[in-house]
Short mmCIF file of C-alpha atoms in Angstrom, two decimals:
data_model
loop_
_atom_site.label_atom_id
_atom_site.label_comp_id
_atom_site.label_asym_id
_atom_site.label_seq_id
_atom_site.Cartn_x
_atom_site.Cartn_y
_atom_site.Cartn_z
CA MET A 1 24.65 91.92 -127.38
CA ILE A 2 25.27 94.20 -124.42
CA GLY A 3 22.74 92.64 -122.05
CA ILE A 4 22.21 95.45 -119.54
CA GLU A 5 18.65 96.16 -118.46
CA VAL A 6 17.73 99.20 -116.39
CA ILE A 7 15.24 98.12 -113.74
CA ASP A 8 13.23 99.59 -110.89
CA LYS A 9 14.38 99.25 -107.32
CA PRO A 10 14.49 95.53 -106.55
CA ARG A 11 13.70 93.79 -103.28
CA LEU A 12 16.78 94.03 -101.10
CA ASP A 13 15.79 91.50 -98.43
CA GLY A 14 18.60 89.05 -97.83
CA LYS A 15 21.03 91.00 -100.00
CA ARG A 16 24.22 92.88 -99.29
CA LYS A 17 25.79 95.66 -101.29
CA ALA A 18 29.26 94.61 -102.43
CA LEU A 19 31.39 97.43 -103.86
CA VAL A 20 32.90 96.23 -107.15
CA LEU A 21 34.00 99.39 -108.96
CA ALA A 22 34.44 103.06 -108.06
CA GLU A 23 35.10 106.09 -110.21
CA ASP A 24 36.19 109.34 -108.54
CA ARG A 25 35.93 111.52 -111.62
CA VAL A 26 33.14 110.53 -113.97
CA GLY A 27 33.27 113.93 -115.64
CA HIS A 28 36.88 113.56 -116.73
CA TYR A 29 35.32 113.39 -120.17
CA PRO A 30 32.11 115.43 -119.71
CA GLU A 31 30.10 113.25 -122.11
CA PHE A 32 30.42 110.37 -119.64
CA ARG A 33 28.78 112.37 -116.88
CA GLU A 34 26.15 113.68 -119.31
CA PHE A 35 25.24 110.11 -120.23
CA PHE A 36 24.42 109.20 -116.65
CA VAL A 37 22.56 112.47 -116.06
CA ARG A 38 20.46 111.86 -119.15
CA ARG A 39 19.89 108.15 -118.67
CA PHE A 40 18.83 108.39 -115.01
CA SER A 41 17.27 111.89 -115.00
CA LEU A 42 19.80 113.00 -112.43
CA GLU A 43 19.00 116.68 -112.85
CA THR A 44 15.61 115.84 -111.34
CA ASN A 45 16.49 112.91 -109.12
CA GLY A 46 19.81 114.16 -107.76
CA LEU A 47 21.00 112.13 -104.80
CA SER A 48 17.52 110.84 -103.98
CA ARG A 49 18.03 107.26 -105.19
CA PRO A 50 20.54 104.97 -106.82
CA ALA A 51 19.97 103.39 -110.22
CA TYR A 52 19.63 99.64 -110.72
CA VAL A 53 20.61 97.46 -113.64
CA ARG A 54 20.40 93.73 -114.31
CA ALA A 55 23.54 92.35 -115.94
CA PRO A 56 24.04 89.26 -118.14
CA SER A 57 24.73 86.90 -115.23
CA GLY A 58 21.38 87.87 -113.70
CA MET A 59 23.08 89.79 -110.89
CA ILE A 60 21.58 93.17 -110.09
CA TYR A 61 23.91 96.12 -109.58
CA SER A 62 23.19 99.47 -108.00
CA LEU A 63 24.81 102.62 -109.31
CA VAL A 64 25.36 105.17 -106.56
CA PHE A 65 26.05 108.70 -107.73
CA VAL A 66 28.42 110.79 -105.65
CA GLY A 67 28.42 114.58 -105.40
CA ARG A 68 31.32 116.86 -104.56
CA SER A 69 31.06 120.51 -103.61
CA GLY A 70 32.12 122.76 -106.44
CA GLU A 71 31.87 120.06 -109.12
CA PRO A 72 29.00 119.24 -111.48
CA PHE A 73 26.85 116.33 -110.30
CA PRO A 74 27.64 113.48 -110.31
CA ASP A 75 31.37 113.67 -109.68
CA GLY A 76 31.77 109.99 -108.85
CA ILE A 77 30.00 106.68 -109.30
CA GLU A 78 30.15 103.59 -107.13
CA ILE A 79 28.90 100.28 -108.48
CA TYR A 80 27.64 97.67 -106.03
CA ALA A 81 26.69 94.07 -106.73
CA LEU A 82 23.54 93.12 -104.84
CA ALA A 83 24.78 89.75 -103.71
CA ASP A 84 23.14 87.19 -101.49
CA ALA A 85 23.98 88.45 -98.04
CA LEU A 86 26.34 85.73 -96.87
CA GLU A 87 27.55 84.37 -100.20
CA PRO A 88 30.84 85.26 -101.89
CA LEU A 89 30.79 86.87 -105.30
CA SER A 90 31.72 85.06 -108.49
CA GLU A 91 34.59 87.28 -109.63
CA GLY A 92 34.32 85.91 -113.14
CA ASP A 93 30.66 86.87 -113.37
CA VAL A 94 31.37 90.31 -111.92
CA ASP A 95 34.15 90.81 -114.46
CA THR A 96 31.95 90.03 -117.46
CA ASP A 97 28.98 91.88 -116.00
CA LEU A 98 31.09 95.01 -115.52
CA TRP A 99 32.42 94.72 -119.05
CA ALA A 100 28.82 94.55 -120.30
CA LEU A 101 28.04 97.62 -118.22
CA LEU A 102 31.01 99.48 -119.71
CA SER A 103 29.88 98.48 -123.21
CA TRP A 104 26.36 99.72 -122.44
CA MET A 105 27.83 103.00 -121.16
CA ILE A 106 30.04 103.55 -124.20
CA ASP A 107 27.16 102.68 -126.52
CA GLY A 108 24.98 105.20 -124.72
CA ILE A 109 27.61 107.94 -124.85
CA GLY A 110 28.01 107.47 -128.59
CA GLY A 111 29.68 110.01 -130.84
CA GLU A 112 33.39 109.29 -131.08
CA TRP A 113 33.13 106.68 -128.31
CA LYS A 114 32.54 103.29 -129.89
CA VAL A 115 31.99 99.84 -128.42
CA GLU A 116 34.36 98.38 -131.01
CA ASP A 117 37.15 100.61 -129.63
CA LEU A 118 36.36 99.41 -126.11
CA ASP A 119 36.50 95.80 -127.31
CA ALA A 120 39.74 96.45 -129.18
CA THR A 121 41.23 98.00 -126.03
CA GLY A 122 40.14 95.01 -123.97
CA ARG A 123 41.68 92.63 -126.50
CA LEU A 124 44.91 94.65 -126.64
CA TYR A 125 45.21 94.26 -122.89
CA GLN A 126 44.22 90.62 -123.12
CA LEU A 127 41.12 90.49 -120.97
CA PRO A 128 40.73 86.74 -120.67
CA PHE A 129 37.03 86.57 -121.49
CA LEU A 130 37.59 88.47 -124.77
CA SER A 131 40.28 86.15 -126.08
CA ASP A 132 37.82 83.76 -127.73
CA ARG A 133 35.68 86.50 -129.31
CA GLY A 134 38.05 87.07 -132.23
CA MET B 1 62.57 85.44 -109.16
CA ASN B 2 60.78 86.32 -105.99
CA LEU B 3 59.12 89.56 -105.19
CA ASP B 4 56.42 89.83 -102.61
CA ALA B 5 55.50 93.43 -102.19
CA ALA B 6 52.30 92.49 -100.42
CA LYS B 7 54.11 91.27 -97.30
CA ALA B 8 54.53 94.64 -95.66
CA PRO B 9 55.55 98.13 -96.65
CA GLY B 10 59.25 98.21 -97.37
CA GLN B 11 59.66 94.46 -97.69
CA CYS B 12 60.69 93.48 -101.16
CA VAL B 13 62.84 90.55 -102.19
CA HIS B 14 64.40 90.47 -105.63
CA GLU B 15 67.93 89.48 -106.61
CA GLU B 16 68.34 92.66 -108.64
CA TRP B 17 67.02 94.90 -105.86
CA PRO B 18 69.19 94.32 -102.78
CA TYR B 19 68.98 97.90 -101.59
CA GLU B 20 68.01 99.04 -98.11
CA PRO B 21 64.53 100.56 -98.12
CA ARG B 22 64.38 104.06 -96.63
CA PHE B 23 61.36 106.19 -95.89
CA LYS B 24 60.55 109.85 -95.32
CA ARG B 25 57.22 111.51 -94.72
CA VAL B 26 56.45 113.99 -97.48
CA ASN B 27 53.34 116.13 -97.27
CA GLY B 28 51.87 113.56 -94.92
CA TRP B 29 52.59 110.56 -97.16
CA ARG B 30 55.16 107.79 -96.64
CA MET B 31 57.70 107.94 -99.46
CA HIS B 32 60.12 105.10 -100.15
CA TYR B 33 63.54 105.72 -101.63
CA ILE B 34 66.95 104.14 -101.81
CA ASP B 35 70.17 106.05 -101.18
CA GLU B 36 73.33 104.27 -102.32
CA GLY B 37 76.96 105.31 -102.76
CA SER B 38 78.60 108.62 -102.08
CA GLY B 39 79.53 111.65 -104.13
CA ASP B 40 77.45 114.17 -106.02
CA PRO B 41 73.88 112.83 -106.11
CA VAL B 42 72.13 111.45 -109.15
CA VAL B 43 68.36 111.34 -108.65
CA LEU B 44 66.62 108.76 -110.82
CA LEU B 45 62.93 109.52 -111.39
CA HIS B 46 60.42 107.04 -112.76
CA GLY B 47 56.92 107.61 -114.11
CA ASN B 48 53.74 105.67 -114.69
CA PRO B 49 53.35 102.76 -113.73
CA ALA B 50 56.93 102.04 -112.72
CA TRP B 51 58.93 102.31 -109.51
CA GLY B 52 62.61 102.55 -108.66
CA PHE B 53 63.17 99.03 -109.94
CA LEU B 54 63.16 100.54 -113.44
CA TYR B 55 66.63 101.90 -112.67
CA ARG B 56 68.11 98.72 -111.20
CA LYS B 57 70.72 98.50 -113.98
CA PHE B 58 71.86 102.10 -113.40
CA ILE B 59 72.77 101.86 -109.75
CA LYS B 60 76.02 99.88 -109.76
CA PRO B 61 77.58 101.72 -112.72
CA LEU B 62 76.78 105.06 -111.10
CA THR B 63 77.91 104.18 -107.58
CA SER B 64 81.05 102.54 -108.98
CA ALA B 65 81.86 105.89 -110.55
CA ARG B 66 81.68 107.44 -107.06
CA ARG B 67 78.27 108.97 -107.35
CA ARG B 68 75.47 108.93 -104.79
CA VAL B 69 72.29 107.48 -106.25
CA ILE B 70 68.86 108.38 -104.90
CA VAL B 71 65.85 106.59 -106.34
CA PRO B 72 62.47 107.65 -104.91
CA ASP B 73 59.22 105.83 -105.53
CA MET B 74 56.57 108.40 -106.41
CA ILE B 75 53.71 108.52 -103.87
CA GLY B 76 51.20 106.06 -105.34
CA PHE B 77 53.81 103.68 -106.76
CA GLY B 78 56.40 101.14 -105.72
CA LEU B 79 56.96 100.83 -101.99
CA SER B 80 55.64 104.30 -101.25
CA GLU B 81 52.21 104.90 -99.74
CA LYS B 82 49.39 104.53 -102.26
CA PRO B 83 46.50 106.91 -101.63
CA VAL B 84 43.17 105.42 -102.67
CA ARG B 85 41.44 108.61 -103.82
CA GLU B 86 42.07 110.27 -107.15
CA GLN B 87 41.87 113.69 -105.52
CA ALA B 88 45.03 112.87 -103.54
CA HIS B 89 47.06 113.30 -106.71
CA SER B 90 48.08 116.41 -108.62
CA LEU B 91 51.09 117.41 -110.65
CA ASP B 92 51.94 120.20 -108.20
CA GLY B 93 51.49 117.78 -105.30
CA HIS B 94 53.95 115.31 -106.80
CA ILE B 95 56.50 118.07 -107.42
CA ALA B 96 56.04 119.16 -103.80
CA ASN B 97 56.49 115.53 -102.64
CA LEU B 98 59.81 115.26 -104.46
CA THR B 99 60.84 118.67 -103.18
CA SER B 100 60.09 117.62 -99.61
CA LEU B 101 62.21 114.48 -99.92
CA LEU B 102 65.18 116.19 -101.53
CA ARG B 103 65.13 119.08 -99.07
CA GLN B 104 64.94 116.68 -96.13
CA LEU B 105 68.01 114.93 -97.56
CA ASP B 106 69.56 118.37 -98.18
CA ILE B 107 70.46 117.35 -101.70
CA ARG B 108 72.89 119.69 -103.48
CA ASN B 109 74.62 119.56 -106.83
CA ALA B 110 72.13 116.96 -108.05
CA THR B 111 71.73 115.49 -111.50
CA MET B 112 68.04 114.93 -112.15
CA VAL B 113 67.34 111.95 -114.42
CA CYS B 114 63.80 112.41 -115.68
CA HIS B 115 61.59 109.85 -117.43
CA ASP B 116 57.85 109.88 -118.21
CA TRP B 117 56.05 111.65 -115.29
CA GLY B 118 59.45 111.85 -113.63
CA GLY B 119 59.95 114.54 -116.31
CA PRO B 120 57.34 117.11 -115.29
CA THR B 121 57.96 116.36 -111.59
CA GLY B 122 61.75 116.30 -111.76
CA LEU B 123 61.94 119.36 -113.99
CA GLY B 124 59.43 121.08 -111.73
CA PHE B 125 61.78 120.50 -108.81
CA ALA B 126 64.88 121.52 -110.75
CA LEU B 127 63.41 124.75 -112.07
CA SER B 128 62.10 125.83 -108.66
CA ASN B 129 65.24 124.72 -106.76
CA PRO B 130 68.05 125.64 -109.14
CA ASP B 131 70.51 126.05 -106.27
CA ARG B 132 70.26 122.31 -105.59
CA VAL B 133 70.60 121.06 -109.16
CA ARG B 134 73.67 120.64 -111.28
CA ALA B 135 72.48 118.94 -114.48
CA LEU B 136 69.56 117.27 -116.23
CA VAL B 137 69.19 113.99 -118.08
CA ILE B 138 65.91 113.84 -120.02
CA MET B 139 64.43 110.65 -121.46
CA SER B 140 61.08 109.92 -123.15
CA THR B 141 59.03 112.69 -121.56
CA TRP B 142 57.67 116.16 -122.23
CA ALA B 143 57.35 119.54 -120.54
CA TRP B 144 54.90 121.69 -122.48
CA PRO B 145 51.15 122.15 -122.37
CA LEU B 146 49.91 120.85 -125.69
CA PRO B 147 49.02 117.18 -126.07
CA PRO B 148 52.34 115.40 -125.90
CA ALA B 149 51.72 113.03 -128.80
CA GLU B 150 49.12 112.08 -131.40
CA PHE B 151 48.87 108.81 -129.49
CA HIS B 152 47.46 110.63 -126.47
CA LYS B 153 44.65 112.19 -128.50
CA ARG B 154 43.40 108.89 -129.90
CA ILE B 155 40.52 107.05 -128.28
CA PHE B 156 41.94 103.63 -129.12
CA PRO B 157 43.71 102.64 -127.04
CA TRP B 158 44.89 105.58 -124.95
CA ARG B 159 41.82 107.63 -124.02
CA MET B 160 39.61 104.55 -123.80
CA MET B 161 42.06 102.83 -121.48
CA HIS B 162 41.74 105.43 -118.72
CA ALA B 163 38.22 106.73 -119.47
CA PRO B 164 35.75 107.06 -116.56
CA LEU B 165 34.94 103.62 -115.13
CA VAL B 166 37.00 101.96 -117.87
CA GLY B 167 40.24 103.05 -116.17
CA PRO B 168 39.36 101.63 -112.74
CA TYR B 169 38.22 98.44 -114.46
CA LEU B 170 41.02 97.85 -116.95
CA LEU B 171 43.96 99.37 -115.10
CA GLY B 172 42.55 98.71 -111.64
CA ARG B 173 40.93 95.27 -111.66
CA HIS B 174 43.19 93.97 -114.45
CA ASN B 175 46.46 95.85 -113.80
CA ALA B 176 46.72 96.40 -117.55
CA LEU B 177 49.34 99.13 -117.54
CA ALA B 178 51.88 97.55 -115.20
CA GLY B 179 51.60 94.23 -117.01
CA ARG B 180 50.70 94.22 -120.66
CA GLY B 181 51.20 97.98 -121.05
CA MET B 182 54.85 97.92 -120.05
CA TYR B 183 55.39 94.68 -121.99
CA LEU B 184 54.24 96.43 -125.17
CA SER B 185 56.59 99.35 -124.47
CA VAL B 186 59.94 97.54 -124.44
CA VAL B 187 61.94 96.11 -127.32
CA ASP B 188 63.04 92.75 -125.86
CA ARG B 189 59.63 91.61 -124.68
CA LYS B 190 60.63 88.05 -123.85
CA ARG B 191 63.41 89.18 -121.56
CA PHE B 192 61.14 91.72 -119.94
CA ARG B 193 58.44 89.10 -119.33
CA ASP B 194 60.93 86.61 -117.92
CA GLU B 195 63.00 88.98 -115.79
CA ALA B 196 61.02 92.05 -114.84
CA GLN B 197 57.31 92.12 -115.60
CA SER B 198 56.24 90.46 -112.35
CA ALA B 199 58.25 93.02 -110.35
CA TYR B 200 56.08 95.79 -111.78
CA GLU B 201 52.82 93.86 -111.52
CA ASN B 202 53.35 92.52 -107.99
CA ILE B 203 54.27 95.86 -106.49
CA LEU B 204 50.69 96.95 -107.29
CA PRO B 205 48.94 93.92 -105.82
CA ASP B 206 45.39 95.22 -105.45
CA PRO B 207 43.06 97.30 -107.63
CA ALA B 208 43.01 100.21 -105.18
CA ALA B 209 46.83 100.25 -105.14
CA ARG B 210 46.81 100.90 -108.90
CA LEU B 211 44.85 104.14 -108.78
CA LEU B 212 47.67 106.34 -110.02
CA THR B 213 48.03 104.20 -113.16
CA TRP B 214 44.77 105.65 -114.49
CA THR B 215 44.99 108.99 -112.70
CA TRP B 216 48.28 110.13 -114.26
CA PRO B 217 47.00 109.72 -117.83
CA ARG B 218 44.14 112.03 -116.93
CA TRP B 219 46.66 114.76 -116.12
CA ILE B 220 48.02 114.87 -119.66
CA PRO B 221 46.59 118.08 -121.11
CA LEU B 222 44.42 117.51 -124.18
CA ASP B 223 42.85 120.97 -124.37
CA ASP B 224 42.97 124.33 -122.64
CA THR B 225 40.59 123.25 -119.87
CA ALA B 226 43.00 120.61 -118.58
CA ARG B 227 44.23 120.48 -115.02
CA GLY B 228 47.91 121.17 -114.82
CA LEU B 229 47.94 123.31 -117.96
CA GLU B 230 49.42 126.31 -116.17
CA ARG B 231 52.14 124.17 -114.59
CA PHE B 232 53.10 122.82 -118.01
CA ARG B 233 53.15 126.35 -119.39
CA SER B 234 55.47 127.44 -116.61
CA LEU B 235 57.69 124.38 -117.12
CA GLU B 236 58.08 125.23 -120.79
CA ARG B 237 58.70 128.90 -120.05
CA GLU B 238 61.26 128.28 -117.30
CA LEU B 239 62.98 125.43 -119.09
CA LYS B 240 63.61 127.71 -122.04
CA LYS B 241 65.47 130.11 -119.75
CA SER B 242 67.45 127.45 -117.92
CA LYS B 243 71.13 126.80 -118.48
CA PHE B 244 71.52 123.44 -116.75
CA PRO B 245 73.92 121.18 -118.61
CA THR B 246 71.54 118.68 -120.16
CA LEU B 247 71.79 115.29 -121.83
CA LEU B 248 68.94 113.92 -123.95
CA VAL B 249 68.71 110.14 -124.22
CA TRP B 250 65.97 108.55 -126.28
CA GLY B 251 64.83 105.10 -127.35
CA ARG B 252 65.28 104.57 -131.04
CA GLU B 253 62.08 102.50 -131.17
CA ASP B 254 59.99 104.82 -128.96
CA GLU B 255 56.79 105.26 -130.97
CA VAL B 256 54.84 107.23 -128.33
CA PHE B 257 57.36 109.92 -127.37
CA ASP B 258 59.20 109.54 -130.67
CA HIS B 259 62.61 111.15 -130.68
CA LYS B 260 62.04 113.08 -133.90
CA THR B 261 59.21 115.01 -132.25
CA PHE B 262 60.11 115.04 -128.57
CA ALA B 263 63.88 115.11 -128.41
CA THR B 264 63.80 117.72 -131.15
CA ARG B 265 61.40 119.84 -129.11
CA PHE B 266 63.67 119.62 -126.08
CA LYS B 267 66.59 120.67 -128.28
CA GLU B 268 64.60 123.73 -129.33
CA LEU B 269 63.95 124.60 -125.68
CA LEU B 270 67.49 123.73 -124.58
CA PRO B 271 69.79 124.39 -127.55
CA HIS B 272 72.84 123.70 -125.39
CA ALA B 273 71.65 120.14 -124.58
CA GLU B 274 73.82 117.23 -125.65
CA GLY B 275 72.22 114.52 -127.72
CA PRO B 276 69.79 113.07 -128.34
CA GLU B 277 71.81 109.96 -127.85
CA LEU B 278 69.75 107.12 -129.23
CA VAL B 279 69.70 103.69 -127.61
CA THR B 280 67.73 100.51 -128.14
CA GLY B 281 64.41 101.08 -126.44
CA ARG B 282 60.77 101.95 -126.62
CA HIS B 283 59.20 104.13 -123.91
CA PHE B 284 60.77 102.09 -121.07
CA LEU B 285 64.25 102.39 -122.56
CA GLN B 286 65.82 101.64 -119.17
CA GLU B 287 64.71 98.03 -119.56
CA ASP B 288 66.54 97.51 -122.85
CA SER B 289 69.58 99.74 -122.38
CA GLY B 290 70.00 100.36 -118.66
CA VAL B 291 73.75 99.83 -118.36
CA GLU B 292 74.43 101.72 -121.59
CA ILE B 293 72.41 104.73 -120.44
CA ALA B 294 74.15 104.69 -117.05
CA GLU B 295 77.50 104.85 -118.83
CA LYS B 296 76.26 107.72 -120.95
CA ILE B 297 75.30 109.56 -117.75
CA ASN B 298 78.72 108.85 -116.24
CA ASN B 299 80.46 110.14 -119.36
CA PHE B 300 78.22 113.22 -119.44
CA LEU B 301 78.99 114.02 -115.80
CA ASP B 302 82.70 113.38 -116.37
CA ARG B 303 82.62 115.95 -119.15
CA ILE B 304 80.97 118.47 -116.81
CA ASP B 305 83.58 117.70 -114.15
CA ALA B 306 86.33 118.28 -116.71
CA ARG B 307 84.85 121.67 -117.62
CA HIS B 308 84.34 122.65 -113.96
CA PRO B 309 87.00 120.80 -111.98
#
């Protein structure tokens, strides 16, 4: 159960964008960049709008794609939690939401990239929320 | 045990690290190093995700043998400045950083002790500044363009660990390499956990400070499109021509840079090298056999002194 839902642009009234994860080089393995291009039609949409996903906690995240001269687009990705404007984030929820997002990404990339390898890597490095998943 | 690297740059309290912090600007970055003892210099170079602390057991044996010991923290690690953008880092840039430091200190007759990414950077310095270098000590590293080990080609756990977005999450948010990663790469894990692990974790207190822990793995060439490929080709080519007296020291239990593959390859490139001398140790062999390796370095340098009094 990955639990990521791609959604249309939500209402942003009363929200703030809280940066929770940044990647400077999404094309380090080209299939990662190709996944985002394919999934969000970035060849057509380019920089015109971010993508939005709803994660298992119910929090909505925006994915902002970053371009860099001389590099295929996107070169980077920034992930923002759309939090209530004046409320702190639940770091535990963000942690599990991001893990769900990574699982969704790996599942979408496919091929030699497998969610079970991501889970095994997370268990090897003892992510606390994976310890009771066997 | 008390180490609070978050207090301020250069402030670090640990009973095994009593050394005066020193700083130089290199290529616009603030580089931390220690400079202890006097005599011909021995430069101790760490890799990912360590810092000079990795060599804490080397310093007294070397200075007691009347050698000057210089231990830099690579830009991005330890008490050095930690750029927050991946594009700040490159193999050539790190070689140039080390070169800047050692030229500012006007280092001559140096022995370069190279481990992990301290290998390609330290060898890069040595091969382009041969007039400043006397000898090499090579431990658990590589200096050629092909993938260094089968381990580095596998998705689980290596390529997954630093994959796009996964790296910033696992190694950034969760500090996986400086904590669990190093723990898995020593032999005496209990001692490491009790005595040293926090010193590596706490020196990288925030996710952004850990950027180089997932950036360096991305510089390991896996195919002929890799960044840094030409530098590795030149390292291999120049190393083969070099005549530096060299000592190879390897961890017997090193399963990533296993000695049968890697020390053997260095022996092919440097047939005159002594060793490999095997000690108890996985990749971070300094943790398990620090004093023993320091003595091996002293003995190696004594033999050179005897040949060239």
